[in-house]
Amino acid sequence: MKREGEIRISSGCAISGIFCRDGRRISGEAIRKSIAVMHNRSNGLGGGFAAYGIYPQYRDYFALHIFYDSQEAREETERFLDKRFDIINLSKIPTRQIPAISDAPLIWRYFVSPLPHMLQDSQLDEDEYTSRSMIRINDSITGAYVVSCGKDMGVFKAVGYPEDVADFYRIEEYEGYSWTAHGRYPTNTPGWWAGSHPFSLLDLTVVHNGEISSYDANRRAVEMYGYSCNLLTDTEVITYILDYLTRKQGLTLKESSEVIAAPFWTTIAIKDEEERKRLSYLRKMFSSFLITGPFSILVGFSGGMMALNDRLKLRSLVAAEKGSTVYFSSEEAAIRVIEESPDRIRAPRGGEAVIVSLDKESRC
Amino acid sequence: MKVLDIRKDGLEDIGKQGIGEVTITGCLGERYIGCGMKDGVLHVVGTPGNALASYLDGGTVYVDGNAQDAAADTMNAGLLAVKGSAGDALAYGMRGGRVYILGDAGYRAGVHMKAYEEKKSILVIGGRSGSFLGEYLAGGIIIVLGLGYEGRNITGYFCGNGMYAGTIYLRTDKTPPNLSDKLIRRSVDKKEKEDILRPIISDFASAFSIPAEKCLEGSFIAIEADKSKSYSQLYAAV
């Protein structure tokens, strides 16, 4: 497989998201319908979905979705997991054989919790313990790729058009309060299963339309903090940057958005003094995490979702609301197909993070 | 007037309808509606897709709802009137004709619009525009009315950056933030308002059946290139 930068293929992509602020769990049918409207923005080389609230019966366990190229990779990974985690359930992820999706890897799901004595010996919290273990698998077990590893959530992705990927994974059988979707038209790298979107670490997922021109600078910066970019796609690095800024540095999502899509110095210069100081601090302190080049992203996490454009708004993004449901999409049509008359519809500005979260009473 | 459903009749068959007045319903993201249309009148119901009325060449396109990205791209002649809002990159490289948006426009509206001899492109935005309005403007007129945004910023950042001809009129007395020092901002006097703005804005108002006086209320400012400061050394030393 050629690495990022070694091959160029020309461009597009579609993203879509649905978030129920009241915690109502809806089937994957709606997100499939939405992303399918934007069929022409993808080219069949990748599609995927992230869903939150889909495993309430295993809410307290990390849900691992893993791709394997071979049985050997599976056996090696399971030996690795056995040593570190209590596996309370494991199974193949149910799929539907359809002609549009072929060359599937082995797709497994595990519900696990860190072995208490191992966790204690590591002196890490369970999130860090788990994320380090997952990075180890991606980095050192040939043919094993952790697709998602958060609690009460999961990523379903493949090579194909997103609507076909939905059918393949029987997405309509899952119910979640938050959904994101991606239709891929890879630009710099070949389309492959683990390289489809969403990318994720713990409960954080990212779908991305665009192309990061600062990829290598960002990759070098984030790899200094123990992350490892193995999935040959620029979006992977956004996921690790956001995990680093929010989970390790303790920044809020809004602050993180002001790091990765920092305003221009000329724009900062006309703000009032306090805001100028704050924005300058974020730019200077985390300068290696500024992401340049066009992007519109949807970031999913437990209990919320964030939509963000690059500061020049070089990719399209539309937001809408109807009652307690929030919609995001690359095109307005993809929202109208599932909600004909939203209460409000608007285009967020470049660098303006739109963050939604569950209403207080529906948090668990 | 013929009424056709884009889901049943398809865009190609609708294109074969020939001159006249046609309404198409059920639009949901279909691209290139009214692309290159030379004559006739097209009413669009629903949410048309990207590149609506691109290369429009004399026909008239009315849109009931919102337009997505790249509407009126490289348009040459005719009229596009959108009752809702428009997405990003509206009227990019437009060479002639009129584009009227009653609501807001996204980022990069009117980038590199042109004028040549009798050809003069006109873009009127009823609400506000995103950043980079009229970037690299080479000719023609852009008007932003800011209806409903009185007293607020109606253009975003980098308005008119790199423009070297044409005029941007804004119905406000506030100078856009970050205005380049290669541009001049001047107040519009009564005569210019009557002679240049009134005819265009009256036509805009009549397209949407709204009162023209409301759109002409208050003061206007104009943004133009400062001819004394050339761009010749912006990218390369000469």
Coordinates of C-alpha atoms in Angstrom, one line a residue:
Chain A
M1 CA 0.0 0.0 0.0
K2 CA 1.4 3.4 -1.0
R3 CA 1.6 5.9 1.8
E4 CA 0.1 9.4 2.1
G5 CA 1.8 11.6 -0.4
E6 CA 3.0 8.8 -2.7
I7 CA -0.1 8.7 -4.8
R8 CA -2.6 11.3 -5.9
I9 CA -6.2 10.7 -6.9
S10 CA -8.5 13.7 -7.7
S11 CA -11.3 15.0 -5.3
G12 CA -14.7 15.4 -3.4
C13 CA -16.5 13.9 -0.3
A14 CA -19.8 14.1 1.6
I15 CA -20.6 14.3 5.3
S16 CA -23.8 14.2 7.2
G17 CA -24.8 14.0 10.9
I18 CA -28.0 13.7 13.0
F19 CA -28.0 14.4 16.7
C20 CA -31.1 14.0 19.0
R21 CA -30.6 16.4 22.0
D22 CA -33.3 14.7 23.9
G23 CA -31.4 11.4 23.8
R24 CA -34.1 9.7 21.6
R25 CA -32.6 6.8 19.8
I26 CA -33.3 6.6 16.1
S27 CA -32.6 3.9 13.6
G28 CA -29.7 4.2 11.1
E29 CA -32.3 4.4 8.3
A30 CA -32.4 8.2 8.4
I31 CA -28.7 8.8 8.2
R32 CA -28.5 6.3 5.3
K33 CA -31.2 8.2 3.5
S34 CA -29.4 11.5 4.1
I35 CA -25.9 10.5 2.9
A36 CA -27.4 8.7 -0.2
V37 CA -28.7 12.0 -1.6
M38 CA -25.1 13.1 -2.0
H39 CA -24.1 9.9 -3.9
N40 CA -22.3 12.0 -6.6
R41 CA -19.9 13.5 -4.0
S42 CA -18.3 10.0 -3.5
N43 CA -16.8 7.6 -5.9
G44 CA -17.4 4.3 -4.2
L45 CA -14.0 4.1 -2.6
G46 CA -15.2 4.5 1.0
G47 CA -18.3 5.0 3.2
G48 CA -18.9 4.8 6.9
F49 CA -21.0 5.6 9.9
A50 CA -20.4 6.4 13.6
A51 CA -23.3 5.7 16.0
Y52 CA -23.7 6.6 19.7
G53 CA -26.0 5.0 22.2
I54 CA -26.2 1.7 20.2
Y55 CA -25.0 -0.7 22.9
P56 CA -27.0 0.3 26.1
Q57 CA -26.7 -3.3 27.4
Y58 CA -22.9 -3.0 27.4
R59 CA -22.8 0.7 28.3
D60 CA -19.9 0.3 30.8
Y61 CA -17.6 -1.7 28.5
F62 CA -15.3 -0.6 25.8
A63 CA -16.8 -1.8 22.5
L64 CA -14.0 -2.8 20.1
H65 CA -14.7 -3.0 16.4
I66 CA -11.7 -4.6 14.7
F67 CA -10.8 -5.5 11.1
Y68 CA -8.5 -8.5 10.5
D69 CA -6.7 -9.3 7.3
S70 CA -6.2 -12.9 8.4
Q71 CA -7.1 -15.5 11.1
E72 CA -3.5 -15.2 12.3
A73 CA -4.0 -11.5 12.9
R74 CA -7.2 -12.2 14.9
E75 CA -5.5 -14.9 17.0
E76 CA -2.6 -12.7 17.8
T77 CA -4.8 -9.7 18.7
E78 CA -7.1 -11.9 20.9
R79 CA -4.0 -13.2 22.7
F80 CA -3.0 -9.5 23.2
L81 CA -6.4 -8.6 24.4
D82 CA -6.7 -11.6 26.7
K83 CA -3.6 -10.5 28.6
R84 CA -4.9 -7.0 29.2
F85 CA -8.7 -7.0 29.2
D86 CA -11.6 -9.0 30.5
I87 CA -13.5 -9.9 27.3
I88 CA -17.1 -10.3 28.3
N89 CA -18.5 -10.8 24.8
L90 CA -17.1 -11.4 21.4
S91 CA -18.7 -12.0 18.0
K92 CA -18.5 -11.3 14.3
I93 CA -20.3 -8.1 13.4
P94 CA -23.4 -9.1 11.5
T95 CA -23.3 -8.2 7.8
R96 CA -25.4 -8.7 4.8
Q97 CA -23.7 -10.1 1.7
I98 CA -24.3 -7.7 -1.2
P99 CA -22.6 -7.5 -4.6
A100 CA -21.7 -3.8 -4.1
I101 CA -19.4 -4.6 -1.2
S102 CA -16.6 -7.1 -1.7
D103 CA -13.2 -8.1 -0.3
A104 CA -14.4 -7.6 3.3
P105 CA -11.8 -8.3 6.0
L106 CA -12.8 -10.3 9.1
I107 CA -14.9 -7.9 11.1
W108 CA -15.1 -8.6 14.9
R109 CA -16.6 -6.9 17.9
Y110 CA -15.6 -7.3 21.5
F111 CA -17.0 -5.8 24.7
V112 CA -14.1 -5.5 27.2
S113 CA -12.9 -3.9 30.4
P114 CA -9.3 -3.5 31.5
L115 CA -8.1 -6.3 33.9
P116 CA -8.2 -4.5 37.3
H117 CA -4.7 -5.6 38.4
M118 CA -3.2 -4.7 35.0
L119 CA -4.9 -1.3 35.1
Q120 CA -3.7 -0.7 38.6
D121 CA -0.1 -1.7 37.8
S122 CA -0.1 0.6 34.8
Q123 CA -0.9 3.7 36.9
L124 CA -3.1 4.9 34.0
D125 CA -6.8 5.7 33.9
E126 CA -8.9 3.3 31.9
D127 CA -9.2 5.6 28.9
E128 CA -5.4 6.0 28.6
Y129 CA -4.8 2.3 29.3
T130 CA -7.3 1.3 26.5
S131 CA -6.2 3.9 24.0
R132 CA -2.5 2.9 24.4
S133 CA -3.5 -0.7 23.9
M134 CA -5.4 0.1 20.8
I135 CA -2.5 2.1 19.3
R136 CA -0.3 -0.9 20.1
I137 CA -2.5 -3.2 18.1
N138 CA -2.6 -0.8 15.1
D139 CA 1.1 -0.2 15.3
S140 CA 2.5 -3.7 15.9
I141 CA 0.1 -6.4 14.8
T142 CA 0.2 -6.8 11.1
G143 CA -3.2 -7.0 9.5
A144 CA -5.2 -5.9 12.6
Y145 CA -6.9 -2.5 12.6
V146 CA -9.0 -1.2 15.5
V147 CA -11.9 0.7 13.9
S148 CA -13.4 2.0 17.1
C149 CA -12.9 1.5 20.8
G150 CA -15.3 3.7 22.7
K151 CA -18.1 2.9 25.1
D152 CA -21.7 2.6 23.9
M153 CA -20.7 3.6 20.4
G154 CA -19.3 2.1 17.2
V155 CA -17.9 2.8 13.8
F156 CA -19.1 0.9 10.7
K157 CA -17.0 1.5 7.6
A158 CA -16.1 -0.2 4.3
V159 CA -15.0 0.4 0.7
G160 CA -18.1 1.2 -1.3
Y161 CA -20.8 3.9 -1.6
P162 CA -22.1 4.9 1.9
E163 CA -25.7 3.6 1.2
D164 CA -24.2 0.2 0.3
V165 CA -22.0 0.2 3.4
A166 CA -25.2 0.9 5.4
D167 CA -26.9 -2.1 3.8
F168 CA -23.8 -4.3 4.3
Y169 CA -23.7 -3.5 8.1
R170 CA -27.5 -3.7 8.5
I171 CA -27.3 -0.2 9.9
E172 CA -31.1 0.1 10.1
E173 CA -31.0 -2.5 12.9
Y174 CA -29.1 -0.2 15.2
E175 CA -30.6 2.6 17.2
G176 CA -28.6 5.6 18.4
Y177 CA -29.1 9.2 19.6
S178 CA -26.2 10.4 17.4
W179 CA -25.1 9.5 13.9
T180 CA -22.5 10.7 11.5
A181 CA -21.9 9.5 8.0
H182 CA -19.2 9.8 5.3
G183 CA -19.1 9.3 1.6
R184 CA -15.6 9.1 0.3
Y185 CA -13.8 10.4 -2.8
P186 CA -10.2 9.8 -1.8
T187 CA -7.8 12.4 -3.0
N188 CA -4.3 11.5 -2.0
T189 CA -4.5 7.9 -1.0
P190 CA -6.1 4.7 -2.2
G191 CA -9.5 3.7 -0.8
W192 CA -9.2 0.8 1.6
W193 CA -11.3 -0.6 4.5
A194 CA -9.5 0.8 7.5
G195 CA -8.8 4.1 5.6
S196 CA -12.5 4.9 5.2
H197 CA -14.1 7.4 7.6
P198 CA -15.0 7.8 10.4
F199 CA -11.7 7.7 12.2
S200 CA -11.8 7.2 15.9
L201 CA -10.0 6.9 19.2
L202 CA -12.0 6.0 22.3
D203 CA -15.4 7.6 21.9
L204 CA -14.1 10.4 19.6
T205 CA -14.9 10.0 15.9
V206 CA -14.2 12.3 12.9
V207 CA -15.7 12.4 9.4
H208 CA -14.0 14.8 7.1
N209 CA -14.5 16.4 3.7
G210 CA -11.4 18.1 2.5
E211 CA -7.6 17.7 2.3
I212 CA -5.1 18.7 5.0
S213 CA -2.1 20.4 3.6
S214 CA -0.4 20.5 7.0
Y215 CA -0.8 16.7 7.4
D216 CA 2.9 15.9 7.7
A217 CA 3.6 18.7 10.2
N218 CA 0.6 17.7 12.2
R219 CA 1.5 14.0 12.1
R220 CA 5.1 14.7 13.3
A221 CA 3.7 16.8 16.1
V222 CA 1.1 14.3 17.3
E223 CA 3.5 11.3 17.0
M224 CA 5.7 13.0 19.6
Y225 CA 2.9 12.4 22.1
G226 CA 2.5 8.7 21.7
Y227 CA 0.1 8.5 18.8
S228 CA 0.9 6.6 15.6
C229 CA -0.6 7.4 12.2
N230 CA -1.0 4.0 10.5
L231 CA -4.2 4.3 8.4
L232 CA -2.7 6.3 5.5
T233 CA -5.3 9.0 5.5
D234 CA -5.0 12.6 6.6
T235 CA -8.2 12.5 8.7
E236 CA -6.6 10.1 11.1
V237 CA -4.4 12.9 12.4
I238 CA -7.4 15.2 13.2
T239 CA -8.8 12.5 15.5
Y240 CA -5.5 12.2 17.4
I241 CA -5.1 16.0 17.6
L242 CA -8.6 16.4 19.1
D243 CA -8.0 13.6 21.5
Y244 CA -4.7 15.2 22.6
L245 CA -6.1 18.7 23.0
T246 CA -9.3 17.7 24.8
R247 CA -8.4 14.6 26.8
K248 CA -4.7 15.2 27.5
Q249 CA -4.4 19.0 27.5
G250 CA -7.9 19.6 29.0
L251 CA -9.0 22.2 26.4
T252 CA -12.7 22.6 25.7
L253 CA -13.9 21.6 22.2
K254 CA -14.4 25.3 21.4
E255 CA -10.8 26.1 22.4
S256 CA -9.6 23.1 20.3
S257 CA -11.5 24.4 17.3
E258 CA -9.6 27.7 17.8
V259 CA -6.4 25.8 17.7
I260 CA -7.0 23.7 14.6
A261 CA -9.0 26.4 12.7
A262 CA -7.2 29.4 14.3
P263 CA -8.3 32.8 13.0
F264 CA -5.8 34.8 10.9
W265 CA -3.5 37.1 12.8
T266 CA -5.3 40.0 11.0
T267 CA -8.6 38.8 12.4
I268 CA -7.2 38.3 15.9
A269 CA -5.8 41.9 15.8
I270 CA -9.3 43.5 15.6
K271 CA -10.7 41.6 18.6
D272 CA -10.9 43.2 22.1
E273 CA -7.8 42.8 24.3
E274 CA -8.9 39.8 26.3
E275 CA -10.0 37.8 23.3
R276 CA -6.9 38.8 21.5
K277 CA -4.7 37.5 24.3
R278 CA -6.7 34.3 24.5
L279 CA -6.6 33.6 20.8
S280 CA -2.9 34.5 20.5
Y281 CA -2.1 32.2 23.4
L282 CA -3.9 29.2 21.7
R283 CA -2.2 29.9 18.4
K284 CA 1.3 30.2 19.9
M285 CA 1.0 27.4 22.5
F286 CA -0.4 24.8 20.0
S287 CA 1.0 26.1 16.7
S288 CA 1.9 22.6 15.4
F289 CA -1.8 21.6 15.6
L290 CA -3.1 24.3 13.3
I291 CA -4.7 22.5 10.4
T292 CA -4.4 24.2 7.0
G293 CA -6.1 23.3 3.8
P294 CA -9.8 22.8 3.2
F295 CA -11.9 20.9 5.7
S296 CA -15.4 20.5 7.0
I297 CA -15.6 17.9 9.8
L298 CA -18.2 16.4 12.1
V299 CA -16.7 15.2 15.4
G300 CA -18.8 12.7 17.4
F301 CA -18.3 12.0 21.1
S302 CA -20.3 10.6 24.0
G303 CA -23.2 12.9 24.5
G304 CA -22.4 15.4 21.8
M305 CA -21.3 16.5 18.3
M306 CA -19.2 19.3 16.9
A307 CA -19.3 20.7 13.3
L308 CA -16.4 22.7 12.1
N309 CA -15.1 24.3 8.9
D310 CA -11.6 25.5 8.1
R311 CA -11.1 29.2 8.7
L312 CA -11.5 30.0 5.0
K313 CA -14.6 27.8 4.7
L314 CA -13.3 26.0 1.7
R315 CA -15.8 23.2 2.1
S316 CA -19.5 23.4 2.4
L317 CA -21.4 22.8 5.6
V318 CA -25.1 23.4 6.5
A319 CA -26.7 23.1 9.9
A320 CA -30.4 22.8 10.7
E321 CA -32.6 22.2 13.6
K322 CA -36.1 20.8 14.1
G323 CA -37.4 20.6 17.6
S324 CA -34.7 18.8 19.6
T325 CA -33.0 17.2 16.6
V326 CA -29.9 18.9 15.0
Y327 CA -28.7 18.1 11.5
F328 CA -25.4 18.8 9.7
S329 CA -24.6 18.1 6.1
S330 CA -22.4 19.0 3.2
E331 CA -25.5 19.9 1.2
E332 CA -28.9 21.3 2.3
A333 CA -30.7 18.7 0.1
A334 CA -29.3 15.9 2.4
I335 CA -31.1 17.5 5.3
R336 CA -34.3 18.3 3.5
V337 CA -34.7 14.6 2.4
I338 CA -35.1 13.6 6.0
E339 CA -36.6 16.8 7.4
E340 CA -38.6 18.8 4.9
S341 CA -39.2 21.9 7.0
P342 CA -36.6 22.6 9.6
D343 CA -37.2 25.3 12.2
R344 CA -33.8 26.9 11.3
I345 CA -31.3 26.3 8.6
R346 CA -28.0 28.1 8.3
A347 CA -24.4 27.9 7.1
P348 CA -21.8 28.1 10.0
R349 CA -19.0 30.5 9.3
G350 CA -15.4 29.4 8.7
G351 CA -13.7 28.4 12.0
E352 CA -17.0 28.7 13.9
A353 CA -17.5 25.5 15.9
V354 CA -21.1 24.4 16.3
I355 CA -21.3 22.2 19.3
V356 CA -24.4 20.3 20.4
S357 CA -24.9 18.1 23.4
L358 CA -27.6 16.0 25.1
D359 CA -30.1 18.0 27.2
K360 CA -29.3 17.6 30.9
E361 CA -32.2 15.3 31.8
S362 CA -31.4 12.8 29.0
R363 CA -27.8 12.2 30.1
C364 CA -27.1 9.0 31.7
Chain B
M1 CA -47.1 26.7 -18.2
K2 CA -45.8 23.1 -18.0
V3 CA -45.2 21.6 -14.6
L4 CA -42.7 18.7 -14.4
D5 CA -41.4 16.6 -11.6
I6 CA -37.7 16.2 -11.7
R7 CA -37.9 12.8 -10.0
K8 CA -40.1 11.4 -12.7
D9 CA -39.1 13.4 -15.8
G10 CA -35.4 13.8 -15.2
L11 CA -33.3 16.8 -15.9
E12 CA -32.4 15.8 -19.5
D13 CA -36.0 15.4 -20.6
I14 CA -36.9 18.7 -19.0
G15 CA -34.1 20.3 -21.0
K16 CA -35.8 19.2 -24.2
Q17 CA -39.0 21.1 -23.4
G18 CA -37.8 24.1 -25.5
I19 CA -38.6 27.7 -25.2
G20 CA -41.4 28.8 -22.8
E21 CA -42.2 28.7 -19.2
V22 CA -41.6 25.6 -17.2
T23 CA -41.9 24.7 -13.5
I24 CA -39.9 21.8 -12.1
T25 CA -40.9 20.4 -8.7
G26 CA -39.4 18.0 -6.3
C27 CA -35.8 19.2 -6.6
L28 CA -33.5 17.7 -4.0
G29 CA -29.8 18.3 -4.7
E30 CA -29.9 17.7 -8.5
R31 CA -26.9 19.5 -10.0
Y32 CA -26.7 21.7 -13.1
I33 CA -30.4 22.8 -13.2
G34 CA -30.7 25.6 -15.8
C35 CA -27.1 25.2 -16.8
G36 CA -26.3 27.2 -20.0
M37 CA -30.0 28.0 -20.6
K38 CA -30.3 30.5 -23.4
D39 CA -33.9 31.5 -23.2
G40 CA -37.3 30.7 -21.5
V41 CA -38.3 30.9 -17.9
L42 CA -37.7 28.1 -15.4
H43 CA -39.3 28.0 -11.9
V44 CA -37.6 25.7 -9.5
V45 CA -39.4 24.3 -6.5
G46 CA -37.5 22.5 -3.8
T47 CA -33.7 22.5 -3.0
P48 CA -31.8 22.5 -6.3
G49 CA -28.2 21.1 -6.2
N50 CA -24.8 22.7 -6.9
A51 CA -24.0 24.6 -10.1
L52 CA -27.6 25.9 -10.5
A53 CA -27.9 28.3 -13.5
S54 CA -24.2 27.9 -14.1
Y55 CA -23.2 29.3 -17.6
L56 CA -26.7 30.8 -17.7
D57 CA -26.8 32.4 -21.2
G58 CA -30.0 34.5 -21.4
G59 CA -32.7 32.5 -19.7
T60 CA -34.5 33.3 -16.4
V61 CA -34.4 31.0 -13.4
Y62 CA -36.6 31.6 -10.3
V63 CA -36.0 29.5 -7.2
D64 CA -38.6 29.2 -4.5
G65 CA -36.3 28.0 -1.7
N66 CA -32.5 28.1 -1.1
A67 CA -29.7 27.5 -3.6
Q68 CA -26.7 25.4 -2.8
D69 CA -23.0 26.1 -3.8
A70 CA -21.7 27.5 -7.0
A71 CA -25.0 29.0 -8.3
A72 CA -24.6 31.2 -11.4
D73 CA -21.0 30.0 -11.9
T74 CA -19.5 31.8 -15.0
M75 CA -23.0 33.1 -15.9
N76 CA -23.0 35.1 -19.1
A77 CA -26.5 36.6 -19.4
G78 CA -30.1 36.3 -18.1
L79 CA -31.5 36.4 -14.6
L80 CA -31.2 34.1 -11.6
A81 CA -33.6 35.1 -8.7
V82 CA -33.5 33.1 -5.5
K83 CA -36.2 33.7 -2.8
G84 CA -34.1 32.0 -0.1
S85 CA -30.4 32.0 0.5
A86 CA -27.4 30.9 -1.6
G87 CA -24.5 28.8 -0.7
D88 CA -20.7 29.4 -1.2
A89 CA -19.0 30.6 -4.4
L90 CA -22.1 32.3 -5.8
A91 CA -21.7 34.0 -9.2
Y92 CA -18.1 33.0 -9.5
G93 CA -16.4 34.6 -12.5
M94 CA -19.8 35.9 -13.7
R95 CA -19.5 37.8 -17.0
G96 CA -23.0 39.4 -17.5
G97 CA -26.6 39.3 -16.5
R98 CA -28.3 39.7 -13.1
V99 CA -28.2 37.5 -9.9
Y100 CA -30.7 38.4 -7.2
I101 CA -30.6 36.6 -3.8
L102 CA -33.3 37.7 -1.4
G103 CA -31.7 36.0 1.6
D104 CA -28.0 35.6 2.5
A105 CA -25.1 34.5 0.4
G106 CA -22.3 32.2 1.6
Y107 CA -18.6 32.7 1.5
R108 CA -16.8 34.0 -1.7
A109 CA -19.9 35.5 -3.4
G110 CA -19.0 37.4 -6.7
V111 CA -15.4 36.3 -6.8
H112 CA -13.8 37.6 -10.0
M113 CA -17.0 39.0 -11.5
K114 CA -16.3 40.9 -14.7
A115 CA -17.7 43.6 -17.1
Y116 CA -16.8 44.2 -20.7
E117 CA -18.3 46.8 -23.0
E118 CA -22.1 46.3 -22.9
K119 CA -21.8 43.3 -20.6
K120 CA -22.1 44.2 -17.0
S121 CA -22.7 41.7 -14.3
I122 CA -24.9 42.6 -11.4
L123 CA -25.2 40.7 -8.1
V124 CA -27.7 41.9 -5.4
I125 CA -27.8 40.1 -2.0
G126 CA -30.8 41.1 0.1
G127 CA -29.4 39.7 3.4
R128 CA -25.7 39.5 4.2
S129 CA -22.8 37.8 2.6
G130 CA -20.0 35.6 4.0
S131 CA -16.3 36.5 3.9
F132 CA -14.4 37.2 0.7
L133 CA -17.2 39.0 -1.0
G134 CA -16.1 40.3 -4.4
E135 CA -12.6 39.0 -4.0
Y136 CA -10.5 39.8 -7.1
L137 CA -13.5 41.7 -8.5
A138 CA -12.6 42.7 -12.1
G139 CA -15.8 44.6 -13.0
G140 CA -19.6 44.8 -12.5
I141 CA -21.6 45.8 -9.5
I142 CA -22.2 43.9 -6.2
I143 CA -24.9 45.3 -3.8
V144 CA -25.5 43.9 -0.3
L145 CA -28.6 45.3 1.4
G146 CA -28.3 43.7 4.8
L147 CA -32.1 43.6 5.2
G148 CA -32.7 42.4 8.7
Y149 CA -29.1 43.0 9.8
E150 CA -29.3 46.7 10.3
G151 CA -26.5 48.1 12.4
R152 CA -24.5 44.9 12.1
N153 CA -21.6 43.6 10.0
I154 CA -23.1 42.5 6.7
T155 CA -20.0 41.2 4.8
G156 CA -17.7 39.1 7.0
Y157 CA -14.0 39.4 6.7
F158 CA -11.7 40.2 3.7
C159 CA -14.4 42.1 1.7
G160 CA -13.1 43.0 -1.8
N161 CA -9.6 41.7 -1.2
G162 CA -7.5 41.9 -4.4
M163 CA -10.3 43.7 -6.4
Y164 CA -9.0 45.9 -9.2
A165 CA -12.2 47.2 -10.9
G166 CA -16.0 47.2 -10.4
T167 CA -17.9 48.5 -7.3
I168 CA -19.2 46.9 -4.1
Y169 CA -22.1 48.9 -2.6
L170 CA -23.2 48.1 1.0
R171 CA -26.3 49.5 2.6
T172 CA -24.6 50.5 5.9
D173 CA -22.3 53.2 7.1
K174 CA -19.9 50.7 8.7
T175 CA -16.6 50.0 7.0
P176 CA -16.2 46.2 6.6
P177 CA -13.7 44.7 9.1
N178 CA -10.2 44.1 7.8
L179 CA -10.7 46.2 4.7
S180 CA -7.5 46.1 2.6
D181 CA -5.4 49.3 2.4
K182 CA -5.5 48.9 -1.4
L183 CA -9.2 49.7 -1.4
I184 CA -11.0 52.9 -0.8
R185 CA -14.3 53.3 1.0
R186 CA -16.5 56.2 0.1
S187 CA -20.0 57.4 1.0
V188 CA -22.6 57.2 -1.8
D189 CA -24.1 60.6 -2.6
K190 CA -27.8 61.2 -3.5
K191 CA -27.1 61.4 -7.3
E192 CA -25.2 58.1 -7.4
K193 CA -27.9 56.5 -5.3
E194 CA -30.7 57.7 -7.7
D195 CA -28.8 57.1 -10.9
I196 CA -27.1 53.8 -10.3
L197 CA -28.7 52.1 -7.3
R198 CA -32.4 52.9 -7.7
P199 CA -32.8 51.3 -11.1
I200 CA -31.1 48.1 -10.0
I201 CA -32.7 47.8 -6.6
S202 CA -36.1 48.6 -7.9
D203 CA -35.7 45.7 -10.4
F204 CA -34.5 43.5 -7.5
A205 CA -37.5 44.4 -5.4
S206 CA -40.0 43.8 -8.2
A207 CA -38.5 40.3 -8.8
F208 CA -39.6 39.4 -5.2
S209 CA -42.6 41.7 -5.0
I210 CA -41.2 43.6 -2.0
P211 CA -41.2 47.4 -1.6
A212 CA -38.2 49.0 -3.2
E213 CA -38.1 52.0 -0.8
K214 CA -37.4 49.7 2.1
C215 CA -34.3 48.4 0.3
L216 CA -33.1 51.9 -0.5
E217 CA -33.6 53.2 3.0
G218 CA -30.6 54.7 4.8
S219 CA -27.1 55.4 3.6
F220 CA -24.9 53.3 1.3
I221 CA -21.1 53.1 1.1
A222 CA -19.1 52.0 -1.9
I223 CA -15.8 50.0 -2.0
E224 CA -13.5 50.4 -4.9
A225 CA -9.9 49.7 -5.9
D226 CA -7.5 52.5 -5.1
K227 CA -6.1 53.1 -8.5
S228 CA -3.0 54.8 -7.1
K229 CA -1.9 51.5 -5.4
S230 CA -1.1 48.9 -8.0
Y231 CA -1.1 45.1 -7.4
S232 CA 1.8 44.7 -9.8
Q233 CA 4.2 43.8 -6.9
L234 CA 1.8 41.8 -4.8
Y235 CA 3.0 38.4 -5.9
A236 CA 6.2 39.1 -7.9
A237 CA 8.6 41.9 -7.9
V238 CA 8.6 43.5 -11.3

